[in-house]
Amino acid sequence: VIELKNITRIYKTGSVSVDALKGIDLTIQEGEFVAIMGSSGSGKSTLMNIIGCLDRPTSGNYFLNGEDVATFTKDKLARLRNQTLGFVFQAFHLLPRTTALENVELPLLYREEELSWKEIHKRAREALDIVGLSDRVEHTPNELSGGQKQRVAVARALVTRPDVLLADEPTGNLDSRTSLDLIDMLQRLNREGLTILMVTHEPEIANFAERIITLRDGLIIKDRQSVQM
Amino acid sequence: VIELKNITRIYKTGSVSVDALKGIDLTIQEGEFVAIMGSSGSGKSTLMNIIGCLDRPTSGNYFLNGEDVATFTKDKLARLRNQTLGFVFQAFHLLPRTTALENVELPLLYREEELSWKEIHKRAREALDIVGLSDRVEHTPNELSGGQKQRVAVARALVTRPDVLLADEPTGNLDSRTSLDLIDMLQRLNREGLTILMVTHEPEIANFAERIITLRDGLIIKDRQSVQM
Ligand SMILES: Nc1ncnc2c1ncn2[C@@H]1O[C@H](COP(=O)(O)OP(=O)(O)OP(=O)(O)O)[C@@H](O)[C@H]1O
Ligand SMILES: Nc1ncnc2c1ncn2[C@@H]1O[C@H](COP(=O)(O)OP(=O)(O)OP(=O)(O)O)[C@@H](O)[C@H]1O
Ligand SMILES: [Mg+2]
Ligand SMILES: [Mg+2]
């Protein structure tokens, strides 16, 4: 479903340029559960942003369900990001003066099929419920702990029932118990058909995936089946 | 050096109130290296904010070097936060349009002793060097990876050579290798006299401390010597 061919991404900062991705070839099949690991600065978020259509590569091709993403119109890209892909950002990016419930409802307001308010509230509450936050729905982000904000970001990414979930460090701010509950929930959704790409720096979390890809300095240096727990 | 007596903190959100800390008694001696663990929402950041004089308790007393913090003037609190305490926030809080170097220099500009620009640049560069970011000093936060932003936050907290470092999840966004380098560096600073309180959810990181305190629902439920690695 996702196919990257020789993807590069160079950032230019004034006179300096950073080679964040140096030639990525990657194929992800529908229904896979892939973990992406690698040291800080190795290019993981850059790769996720390109796959999530939030950024364009400097060179190379990205085929999503067989179509070249470079040919997509702005409208098509927006619809894709809203309906096909779910994104959990490393920095969450929640709307500040908005409650957890409203933050999670937001993606549903952009759907082309008109959902009733009753259905929107119901789905958002369910999403917050599965990440253990049913008692925090009225809190705004600055009234939430770091790990609670992170879980709101996960709920928001799942509420539109996407085909592909792109999660950048979804357990970085969570204790072991809460992390395991979350990854357990993701594994269940994967068995029900959700394709998952998850950046993580924790090996125990990565082992819940079926395949582990390791980046170093903008290149894939390892791509293997994980030792399933 | 730090003494908390029956500290409580209640957040009031509209009609709902959250009992974030329910009676914390805690004594930290000079030179200790303490890890604080506990599930998401258990009160760790709230506790750190009170110890760091960024927030006031609802009731109870906080003695810093024998003096009751409730009696301090605004000026004294500001000076304390700038010179005695170093704080690494769970969400980093870097200035957005400012380079890594400038972000790290900032606390030095507020010092009462006038430092020369030469000395300020030198100290900021050293701080960024010990967290492995000497090649990213000119980048602004949106030109840095998640783990690089986290390390800038650590460098900024250390540049004033504080007596006490309060670090809220300092390795949450770092891969294992970079995390171990960082905690190794903190252990070295601790041996040189720095008192450290570090929130972490990773047991391997917590074991680098000498003492591990565990919070649950706003109370300390465990306080023991760690199994030193
Ligand atoms: N301003 C606020 N208003 C209301 N409730 C708040 C506020 N800030 C925090 N809380 C609540 O207080 C509790 C403790 O929050 P705190 O940030 O201390 O948790 P934490 O242990 O640091 O969690 P995490 O590991 O997720 O970072 C949480 O349940 C949170 O929802
Ligand atoms: N806008 C930008 N301009 C210049 N350089 C950038 C920019 N964004 C990222 N970089 C650099 O590109 C490299 C890759 O960044 P990326 O965010 O993909 O790393 P990462 O693997 O996600 O790291 P982490 O684990 O720390 O989150 C880093 O070295 C970073 O400094
Ligand atoms: Mg990243
Ligand atoms: Mg916290």
Short mmCIF file of C-alpha atoms and ligand atoms in Angstrom, two decimals:
data_model
loop_
_atom_site.label_atom_id
_atom_site.label_comp_id
_atom_site.label_asym_id
_atom_site.label_seq_id
_atom_site.Cartn_x
_atom_site.Cartn_y
_atom_site.Cartn_z
CA VAL A 1 0.00 0.00 0.00
CA ILE A 2 3.00 2.28 0.64
CA GLU A 3 5.94 2.23 -1.75
CA LEU A 4 8.94 4.56 -1.49
CA LYS A 5 11.55 4.54 -4.26
CA ASN A 6 14.89 6.23 -3.64
CA ILE A 7 13.36 8.95 -1.47
CA THR A 8 15.70 11.75 -0.39
CA ARG A 9 15.03 14.85 1.70
CA ILE A 10 17.48 17.69 2.05
CA TYR A 11 16.74 20.60 4.39
CA LYS A 12 18.42 23.88 3.52
CA THR A 13 19.06 26.18 6.48
CA GLY A 14 20.72 29.34 5.27
CA SER A 15 24.10 28.22 3.98
CA VAL A 16 24.00 24.78 5.58
CA SER A 17 22.07 21.84 4.18
CA VAL A 18 21.11 18.73 6.12
CA ASP A 19 20.77 15.39 4.29
CA ALA A 20 17.93 14.03 6.41
CA LEU A 21 17.06 11.10 4.08
CA LYS A 22 19.67 9.80 1.65
CA GLY A 23 17.81 7.28 -0.52
CA ILE A 24 15.01 5.30 1.10
CA ASP A 25 13.52 2.26 -0.63
CA LEU A 26 10.61 0.83 1.32
CA THR A 27 7.48 -1.21 0.67
CA ILE A 28 4.72 -1.63 3.26
CA GLN A 29 1.89 -4.06 2.57
CA GLU A 30 -1.68 -3.55 3.69
CA GLY A 31 -2.24 -4.78 7.24
CA GLU A 32 1.43 -4.74 8.29
CA PHE A 33 2.56 -3.55 11.72
CA VAL A 34 5.97 -1.95 11.31
CA ALA A 35 8.18 -0.34 13.96
CA ILE A 36 10.78 2.25 12.95
CA MET A 37 13.80 2.72 15.19
CA GLY A 38 17.03 4.68 14.98
CA SER A 39 19.03 7.25 16.87
CA SER A 40 17.93 10.81 17.54
CA GLY A 41 18.26 12.78 14.32
CA SER A 42 18.47 9.72 12.05
CA GLY A 43 15.46 10.80 9.94
CA LYS A 44 12.48 8.94 11.43
CA SER A 45 10.09 11.91 11.74
CA THR A 46 11.18 13.18 8.32
CA LEU A 47 10.30 9.78 6.83
CA MET A 48 6.94 9.73 8.63
CA ASN A 49 6.08 13.24 7.42
CA ILE A 50 6.73 12.24 3.81
CA ILE A 51 4.68 9.05 4.12
CA GLY A 52 1.91 11.08 5.80
CA CYS A 53 1.89 13.57 2.89
CA LEU A 54 2.81 16.40 5.25
CA ASP A 55 6.09 17.01 3.45
CA ARG A 56 7.43 16.40 -0.07
CA PRO A 57 10.66 14.53 -0.80
CA THR A 58 13.56 16.34 -2.48
CA SER A 59 13.77 13.48 -5.00
CA GLY A 60 12.40 9.96 -5.49
CA ASN A 61 8.86 8.61 -5.81
CA TYR A 62 6.14 7.79 -3.32
CA PHE A 63 3.30 5.54 -4.46
CA LEU A 64 0.26 5.26 -2.19
CA ASN A 65 -2.07 2.44 -3.27
CA GLY A 66 -0.29 2.44 -6.61
CA GLU A 67 -0.74 6.17 -7.33
CA ASP A 68 2.16 8.65 -7.45
CA VAL A 69 1.54 11.11 -4.62
CA ALA A 70 3.39 13.85 -6.54
CA THR A 71 0.46 13.96 -8.98
CA PHE A 72 -2.17 14.58 -6.28
CA THR A 73 -4.01 17.88 -6.06
CA LYS A 74 -4.10 19.83 -2.79
CA ASP A 75 -7.70 18.71 -2.30
CA LYS A 76 -6.84 15.06 -2.80
CA LEU A 77 -3.94 15.32 -0.34
CA ALA A 78 -6.18 16.97 2.28
CA ARG A 79 -8.83 14.28 1.88
CA LEU A 80 -6.13 11.60 2.14
CA ARG A 81 -4.75 13.05 5.36
CA ASN A 82 -8.24 13.28 6.82
CA GLN A 83 -9.70 9.92 5.77
CA THR A 84 -7.01 7.42 4.87
CA LEU A 85 -4.19 8.36 7.20
CA GLY A 86 -4.16 8.95 10.95
CA PHE A 87 -1.15 10.85 12.33
CA VAL A 88 0.16 10.97 15.89
CA PHE A 89 2.79 13.71 16.03
CA GLN A 90 5.89 13.48 18.19
CA ALA A 91 4.88 16.87 19.65
CA PHE A 92 1.10 16.13 19.73
CA HIS A 93 -0.03 19.47 18.21
CA LEU A 94 -3.34 19.70 20.07
CA LEU A 95 -5.40 22.90 19.82
CA PRO A 96 -4.63 24.80 23.04
CA ARG A 97 -7.93 26.37 24.16
CA THR A 98 -9.94 23.36 23.09
CA THR A 99 -11.07 20.46 25.28
CA ALA A 100 -9.82 16.91 24.76
CA LEU A 101 -13.26 15.99 23.38
CA GLU A 102 -13.29 18.87 20.89
CA ASN A 103 -9.73 18.10 19.80
CA VAL A 104 -10.72 14.52 19.02
CA GLU A 105 -13.97 15.56 17.29
CA LEU A 106 -12.18 17.94 14.94
CA PRO A 107 -11.15 15.47 12.20
CA LEU A 108 -14.76 14.22 12.03
CA LEU A 109 -16.03 17.70 11.19
CA TYR A 110 -14.09 17.63 7.92
CA ARG A 111 -15.59 14.42 6.64
CA GLU A 112 -17.44 14.63 3.35
CA GLU A 113 -20.23 12.38 4.59
CA GLU A 114 -22.21 14.49 7.01
CA LEU A 115 -22.15 12.87 10.42
CA SER A 116 -24.75 13.89 12.99
CA TRP A 117 -23.48 15.70 16.11
CA LYS A 118 -24.75 12.77 18.12
CA GLU A 119 -22.54 10.41 16.10
CA ILE A 120 -19.55 12.77 16.30
CA HIS A 121 -19.75 13.05 20.10
CA LYS A 122 -20.22 9.28 20.41
CA ARG A 123 -17.20 8.41 18.27
CA ALA A 124 -14.95 10.93 19.98
CA ARG A 125 -15.95 9.66 23.42
CA GLU A 126 -15.27 6.07 22.33
CA ALA A 127 -11.81 7.04 21.06
CA LEU A 128 -10.96 8.78 24.36
CA ASP A 129 -12.35 5.83 26.24
CA ILE A 130 -10.04 3.28 24.59
CA VAL A 131 -6.99 5.35 25.58
CA GLY A 132 -8.25 5.57 29.19
CA LEU A 133 -9.25 9.25 29.27
CA SER A 134 -13.02 9.17 29.71
CA ASP A 135 -12.63 11.19 32.93
CA ARG A 136 -10.62 13.98 31.23
CA VAL A 137 -12.80 14.81 28.21
CA GLU A 138 -13.53 18.39 29.34
CA HIS A 139 -9.90 19.27 30.13
CA THR A 140 -7.93 21.52 27.79
CA PRO A 141 -4.31 20.55 26.94
CA ASN A 142 -2.73 22.68 29.67
CA GLU A 143 -4.98 20.89 32.18
CA LEU A 144 -3.62 17.52 31.11
CA SER A 145 -0.44 15.67 32.00
CA GLY A 146 2.16 14.95 29.29
CA GLY A 147 1.06 11.37 28.86
CA GLN A 148 -2.61 12.38 28.78
CA LYS A 149 -1.91 14.86 25.95
CA GLN A 150 -0.11 12.09 24.12
CA ARG A 151 -3.13 9.82 24.46
CA VAL A 152 -5.50 12.54 23.22
CA ALA A 153 -3.28 12.77 20.12
CA VAL A 154 -3.62 9.01 19.63
CA ALA A 155 -7.41 9.13 20.07
CA ARG A 156 -7.64 11.97 17.53
CA ALA A 157 -5.62 9.94 14.99
CA LEU A 158 -7.92 6.93 15.36
CA VAL A 159 -11.34 8.60 15.48
CA THR A 160 -11.69 8.78 11.69
CA ARG A 161 -11.01 5.02 11.47
CA PRO A 162 -8.09 5.46 9.02
CA ASP A 163 -6.60 2.72 6.82
CA VAL A 164 -3.08 3.60 7.93
CA LEU A 165 -1.91 4.88 11.32
CA LEU A 166 1.39 6.78 11.43
CA ALA A 167 2.45 7.13 15.07
CA ASP A 168 5.63 9.08 15.91
CA GLU A 169 6.75 7.98 19.39
CA PRO A 170 3.20 7.27 20.72
CA THR A 171 4.46 6.00 24.11
CA GLY A 172 7.36 8.43 24.70
CA ASN A 173 5.62 10.06 27.68
CA LEU A 174 3.86 7.01 29.08
CA ASP A 175 4.74 4.74 31.99
CA SER A 176 5.20 1.03 31.27
CA ARG A 177 1.67 0.00 32.27
CA THR A 178 -0.06 2.66 30.16
CA SER A 179 2.37 2.04 27.24
CA LEU A 180 1.58 -1.66 27.22
CA ASP A 181 -2.17 -0.96 27.35
CA LEU A 182 -1.79 1.35 24.36
CA ILE A 183 0.37 -0.95 22.26
CA ASP A 184 -1.98 -3.82 23.12
CA MET A 185 -4.87 -1.74 21.78
CA LEU A 186 -2.90 -0.94 18.61
CA GLN A 187 -2.11 -4.61 18.10
CA ARG A 188 -5.82 -5.39 18.36
CA LEU A 189 -6.68 -2.73 15.78
CA ASN A 190 -3.93 -4.15 13.54
CA ARG A 191 -5.48 -7.60 13.71
CA GLU A 192 -8.77 -5.97 12.64
CA GLY A 193 -7.06 -4.57 9.52
CA LEU A 194 -5.32 -1.30 10.45
CA THR A 195 -1.89 -0.82 8.83
CA ILE A 196 0.48 0.68 11.40
CA LEU A 197 3.84 2.46 11.11
CA MET A 198 5.15 3.37 14.53
CA VAL A 199 8.36 5.19 15.43
CA THR A 200 9.60 4.10 18.84
CA HIS A 201 12.89 4.08 20.68
CA GLU A 202 11.85 1.33 23.09
CA PRO A 203 12.72 -2.24 22.04
CA GLU A 204 9.95 -3.81 24.16
CA ILE A 205 7.40 -1.66 22.34
CA ALA A 206 8.98 -2.32 18.92
CA ASN A 207 8.67 -6.07 19.52
CA PHE A 208 4.88 -5.80 19.43
CA ALA A 209 5.23 -5.05 15.71
CA GLU A 210 5.90 -7.82 13.17
CA ARG A 211 8.71 -6.01 11.42
CA ILE A 212 11.39 -3.61 12.66
CA ILE A 213 13.11 -1.12 10.36
CA THR A 214 16.20 0.69 11.65
CA LEU A 215 17.40 4.03 10.28
CA ARG A 216 20.85 5.55 10.65
CA ASP A 217 21.91 8.87 9.15
CA GLY A 218 19.03 8.93 6.69
CA LEU A 219 19.37 5.36 5.41
CA ILE A 220 17.70 2.05 6.26
CA ILE A 221 20.40 -0.16 7.76
CA LYS A 222 18.21 -3.00 9.01
CA ASP A 223 14.83 -4.44 8.04
CA ARG A 224 13.84 -7.66 9.78
CA GLN A 225 11.02 -9.65 11.29
CA SER A 226 10.67 -8.87 14.96
CA VAL A 227 10.96 -11.44 17.73
CA GLN A 228 7.24 -11.52 18.53
CA MET A 229 6.40 -11.46 22.24
CA VAL B 1 18.16 20.60 50.87
CA ILE B 2 14.57 19.99 49.75
CA GLU B 3 11.91 19.26 52.35
CA LEU B 4 8.21 18.85 51.56
CA LYS B 5 5.70 18.51 54.43
CA ASN B 6 2.18 17.31 53.67
CA ILE B 7 2.10 19.04 50.28
CA THR B 8 -1.24 18.96 48.46
CA ARG B 9 -2.24 20.46 45.11
CA ILE B 10 -5.82 20.65 43.94
CA TYR B 11 -6.60 21.93 40.43
CA LYS B 12 -10.05 23.48 39.99
CA THR B 13 -11.44 23.23 36.44
CA GLY B 14 -14.86 24.85 36.32
CA SER B 15 -17.03 22.67 38.52
CA VAL B 16 -14.60 19.76 38.69
CA SER B 17 -11.57 19.63 40.95
CA VAL B 18 -8.59 17.30 40.49
CA ASP B 19 -6.63 16.15 43.56
CA ALA B 20 -3.22 16.01 41.85
CA LEU B 21 -1.16 15.68 45.06
CA LYS B 22 -2.81 14.35 48.22
CA GLY B 23 -0.20 14.81 50.94
CA ILE B 24 3.46 14.48 49.96
CA ASP B 25 6.17 14.17 52.62
CA LEU B 26 9.61 14.12 51.07
CA THR B 27 13.17 14.97 52.04
CA ILE B 28 16.01 15.18 49.51
CA GLN B 29 19.58 15.62 50.75
CA GLU B 30 22.22 17.60 48.93
CA GLY B 31 24.00 15.53 46.32
CA GLU B 32 21.30 12.87 45.97
CA PHE B 33 20.27 11.40 42.62
CA VAL B 34 16.58 10.58 42.82
CA ALA B 35 14.32 9.09 40.13
CA ILE B 36 10.57 9.66 40.28
CA MET B 37 8.31 7.14 38.60
CA GLY B 38 4.57 6.56 38.45
CA SER B 39 1.76 6.16 35.94
CA SER B 40 0.57 8.86 33.57
CA GLY B 41 -1.41 11.41 35.56
CA SER B 42 -0.08 10.31 38.96
CA GLY B 43 1.24 13.79 39.81
CA LYS B 44 4.95 13.71 38.86
CA SER B 45 5.06 16.95 36.84
CA THR B 46 2.88 18.68 39.44
CA LEU B 47 5.36 17.67 42.15
CA MET B 48 8.32 18.85 40.03
CA ASN B 49 6.65 22.22 39.36
CA ILE B 50 6.15 22.81 43.09
CA ILE B 51 9.74 21.82 43.92
CA GLY B 52 10.95 24.04 41.06
CA CYS B 53 8.96 27.01 42.47
CA LEU B 54 6.93 27.24 39.27
CA ASP B 55 3.71 26.47 41.13
CA ARG B 56 2.45 26.85 44.69
CA PRO B 57 0.94 24.01 46.70
CA THR B 58 -2.67 24.22 47.86
CA SER B 59 -1.55 23.36 51.39
CA GLY B 60 1.57 22.10 53.18
CA ASN B 61 5.08 23.49 53.49
CA TYR B 62 8.12 23.48 51.23
CA PHE B 63 11.50 24.23 52.78
CA LEU B 64 14.42 24.86 50.42
CA ASN B 65 17.76 24.92 52.26
CA GLY B 66 15.81 25.35 55.49
CA GLU B 67 13.80 28.41 54.36
CA ASP B 68 10.02 28.32 53.81
CA VAL B 69 9.47 29.04 50.12
CA ALA B 70 6.05 30.58 50.87
CA THR B 71 7.87 33.54 52.47
CA PHE B 72 10.00 34.30 49.39
CA THR B 73 9.48 37.46 47.38
CA LYS B 74 8.90 37.32 43.61
CA ASP B 75 12.47 38.52 43.09
CA LYS B 76 13.91 35.86 45.32
CA LEU B 77 11.91 33.15 43.54
CA ALA B 78 13.08 34.39 40.14
CA ARG B 79 16.69 34.41 41.25
CA LEU B 80 16.27 30.91 42.68
CA ARG B 81 14.85 29.57 39.43
CA ASN B 82 17.68 31.17 37.49
CA GLN B 83 20.67 30.33 39.68
CA THR B 84 19.94 27.48 42.05
CA LEU B 85 17.55 25.33 40.05
CA GLY B 86 17.82 23.98 36.51
CA PHE B 87 14.55 22.78 34.95
CA VAL B 88 14.05 20.46 31.99
CA PHE B 89 10.37 20.60 31.06
CA GLN B 90 8.45 17.58 29.78
CA ALA B 91 7.42 19.76 26.80
CA PHE B 92 10.82 21.51 26.43
CA HIS B 93 9.43 25.08 26.07
CA LEU B 94 12.18 26.38 23.78
CA LEU B 95 11.80 29.83 22.19
CA PRO B 96 10.56 29.14 18.65
CA ARG B 97 12.38 31.64 16.41
CA THR B 98 15.60 31.39 18.37
CA THR B 99 18.58 29.18 17.60
CA ALA B 100 19.68 26.35 19.88
CA LEU B 101 22.69 28.43 20.92
CA GLU B 102 20.57 31.48 21.79
CA ASN B 103 18.08 29.33 23.68
CA VAL B 104 20.90 27.93 25.82
CA GLU B 105 22.50 31.36 26.33
CA LEU B 106 19.27 32.91 27.59
CA PRO B 107 19.53 31.91 31.29
CA LEU B 108 23.06 33.37 31.41
CA LEU B 109 21.79 36.79 30.35
CA TYR B 110 19.78 37.03 33.55
CA ARG B 111 22.66 36.44 35.90
CA GLU B 112 23.43 39.20 38.36
CA GLU B 113 27.20 38.86 37.85
CA GLU B 114 27.86 40.33 34.44
CA LEU B 115 29.36 37.70 32.19
CA SER B 116 31.19 38.75 29.04
CA TRP B 117 29.62 37.76 25.71
CA LYS B 118 32.71 35.69 25.10
CA GLU B 119 32.10 33.71 28.28
CA ILE B 120 28.36 33.36 27.54
CA HIS B 121 28.99 31.94 24.05
CA LYS B 122 31.68 29.63 25.41
CA ARG B 123 29.51 28.20 28.18
CA ALA B 124 26.50 27.72 25.90
CA ARG B 125 28.63 25.92 23.32
CA GLU B 126 30.08 23.65 26.00
CA ALA B 127 26.59 22.78 27.25
CA LEU B 128 25.42 21.92 23.72
CA ASP B 129 28.60 19.95 23.19
CA ILE B 130 28.08 17.65 26.18
CA VAL B 131 24.62 16.71 24.85
CA GLY B 132 26.07 15.97 21.41
CA LEU B 133 24.63 18.94 19.49
CA SER B 134 27.68 20.98 18.52
CA ASP B 135 26.69 20.60 14.84
CA ARG B 136 23.16 21.96 15.40
CA VAL B 137 23.85 25.21 17.30
CA GLU B 138 22.44 27.47 14.57
CA HIS B 139 19.21 25.51 14.08
CA THR B 140 15.91 26.84 15.43
CA PRO B 141 13.56 24.40 17.22
CA ASN B 142 11.48 23.60 14.11
CA GLU B 143 14.73 22.65 12.37
CA LEU B 144 15.55 20.11 15.06
CA SER B 145 14.33 16.58 15.66
CA GLY B 146 12.28 15.76 18.79
CA GLY B 147 15.23 14.28 20.60
CA GLN B 148 17.48 17.20 19.61
CA LYS B 149 14.95 19.69 21.08
CA GLN B 150 14.94 17.63 24.24
CA ARG B 151 18.72 17.80 24.45
CA VAL B 152 18.72 21.58 23.91
CA ALA B 153 16.33 21.79 26.89
CA VAL B 154 18.80 19.76 28.99
CA ALA B 155 21.74 21.94 27.91
CA ARG B 156 19.78 25.08 28.81
CA ALA B 157 19.02 23.70 32.28
CA LEU B 158 22.69 22.94 32.94
CA VAL B 159 24.35 26.05 31.50
CA THR B 160 23.89 28.09 34.70
CA ARG B 161 25.60 25.31 36.71
CA PRO B 162 22.66 24.97 39.13
CA ASP B 163 22.81 23.26 42.52
CA VAL B 164 19.70 21.21 41.76
CA LEU B 165 18.59 19.80 38.40
CA LEU B 166 14.88 19.01 37.99
CA ALA B 167 14.44 16.94 34.83
CA ASP B 168 10.94 15.91 33.75
CA GLU B 169 11.29 12.93 31.36
CA PRO B 170 14.72 14.00 29.95
CA THR B 171 15.06 10.89 27.75
CA GLY B 172 11.43 10.45 26.62
CA ASN B 173 12.30 11.21 22.98
CA LEU B 174 15.74 9.64 22.85
CA ASP B 175 16.91 6.30 21.47
CA SER B 176 18.68 3.93 23.86
CA ARG B 177 22.21 4.94 22.88
CA THR B 178 21.60 8.68 23.24
CA SER B 179 19.60 8.11 26.48
CA LEU B 180 22.47 6.18 28.04
CA ASP B 181 24.98 8.86 26.99
CA LEU B 182 22.78 11.49 28.61
CA ILE B 183 22.16 9.64 31.86
CA ASP B 184 25.87 8.79 32.02
CA MET B 185 26.63 12.49 31.76
CA LEU B 186 24.09 13.27 34.51
CA GLN B 187 25.60 10.62 36.76
CA ARG B 188 29.03 12.22 36.28
CA LEU B 189 27.64 15.66 37.18
CA ASN B 190 25.99 14.11 40.24
CA ARG B 191 29.31 12.70 41.40
CA GLU B 192 30.71 16.25 41.05
CA GLY B 193 28.01 17.54 43.42
CA LEU B 194 24.83 18.21 41.40
CA THR B 195 21.60 17.19 43.19
CA ILE B 196 19.28 15.57 40.64
CA LEU B 197 15.53 14.84 40.65
CA MET B 198 14.54 13.08 37.45
CA VAL B 199 11.08 11.93 36.37
CA THR B 200 11.34 8.91 34.10
CA HIS B 201 9.10 6.07 33.04
CA GLU B 202 11.95 3.81 32.00
CA PRO B 203 13.26 1.42 34.68
CA GLU B 204 16.73 1.11 33.08
CA ILE B 205 17.14 4.90 33.28
CA ALA B 206 15.73 5.04 36.83
CA ASN B 207 18.33 2.50 37.95
CA PHE B 208 21.12 5.01 37.28
CA ALA B 209 19.76 6.99 40.26
CA GLU B 210 20.48 5.91 43.84
CA ARG B 211 16.91 6.20 45.03
CA ILE B 212 13.59 5.60 43.29
CA ILE B 213 10.35 7.23 44.46
CA THR B 214 7.08 5.95 43.02
CA LEU B 215 3.89 8.04 42.92
CA ARG B 216 0.36 6.77 42.46
CA ASP B 217 -2.75 8.99 42.46
CA GLY B 218 -0.95 11.88 44.11
CA LEU B 219 0.74 9.92 46.90
CA ILE B 220 4.18 8.38 47.37
CA ILE B 221 3.66 4.63 47.51
CA LYS B 222 7.29 3.52 47.36
CA ASP B 223 10.65 5.07 48.29
CA ARG B 224 13.64 2.78 48.07
CA GLN B 225 17.29 2.46 47.20
CA SER B 226 17.70 1.53 43.55
CA VAL B 227 19.50 -1.58 42.34
CA GLN B 228 22.56 0.25 41.07
CA MET B 229 23.81 -0.88 37.66
N1 LIG C 1 -4.22 22.75 35.18
C1 LIG C 1 -4.85 21.60 35.48
N2 LIG C 1 -6.18 21.59 35.72
C2 LIG C 1 -6.80 20.43 36.02
N3 LIG C 1 -6.22 19.23 36.13
C3 LIG C 1 -4.89 19.18 35.90
C4 LIG C 1 -4.13 20.34 35.56
N4 LIG C 1 -2.84 19.97 35.37
C5 LIG C 1 -2.78 18.63 35.59
N5 LIG C 1 -4.01 18.15 35.90
C6 LIG C 1 -4.35 16.78 36.26
O1 LIG C 1 -3.57 16.45 37.42
C7 LIG C 1 -3.08 15.11 37.32
C8 LIG C 1 -1.58 15.08 37.52
O2 LIG C 1 -0.93 15.70 36.44
P1 LIG C 1 0.63 15.61 36.23
O3 LIG C 1 0.96 16.44 35.03
O4 LIG C 1 1.34 15.95 37.48
O5 LIG C 1 0.84 14.06 35.93
P2 LIG C 1 2.18 13.25 35.54
O6 LIG C 1 2.42 12.24 36.60
O7 LIG C 1 3.27 14.20 35.22
O8 LIG C 1 1.73 12.48 34.24
P3 LIG C 1 2.55 12.10 32.88
O9 LIG C 1 3.40 10.92 33.23
O10 LIG C 1 1.44 11.74 31.95
O11 LIG C 1 3.34 13.29 32.44
C9 LIG C 1 -3.51 14.57 35.96
O12 LIG C 1 -4.55 13.64 36.13
C10 LIG C 1 -3.97 15.79 35.18
O13 LIG C 1 -5.11 15.52 34.37
N1 LIG C 2 13.51 22.06 9.05
C1 LIG C 2 14.75 21.53 9.19
N2 LIG C 2 15.83 22.22 8.76
C2 LIG C 2 17.07 21.70 8.92
N3 LIG C 2 17.35 20.52 9.45
C3 LIG C 2 16.31 19.79 9.91
C4 LIG C 2 14.97 20.25 9.82
N4 LIG C 2 14.15 19.32 10.38
C5 LIG C 2 14.94 18.31 10.79
N5 LIG C 2 16.24 18.60 10.52
C6 LIG C 2 17.41 17.74 10.78
O1 LIG C 2 17.19 16.53 10.05
C7 LIG C 2 17.62 15.40 10.83
C8 LIG C 2 16.50 14.38 10.91
O2 LIG C 2 15.46 14.90 11.69
P1 LIG C 2 14.24 13.97 12.16
O3 LIG C 2 13.28 14.87 12.89
O4 LIG C 2 13.70 13.19 11.03
O5 LIG C 2 14.97 12.98 13.18
P2 LIG C 2 14.35 11.83 14.10
O6 LIG C 2 14.96 10.54 13.68
O7 LIG C 2 12.87 11.92 14.13
O8 LIG C 2 14.94 12.18 15.52
P3 LIG C 2 14.30 12.05 17.01
O9 LIG C 2 14.43 10.61 17.37
O10 LIG C 2 15.24 12.91 17.81
O11 LIG C 2 12.91 12.56 16.97
C9 LIG C 2 18.05 15.94 12.19
O12 LIG C 2 19.46 15.87 12.29
C10 LIG C 2 17.54 17.37 12.23
O13 LIG C 2 18.45 18.23 12.89
MG MG C 3 11.52 12.46 15.57
MG MG C 4 4.25 14.71 33.47
#
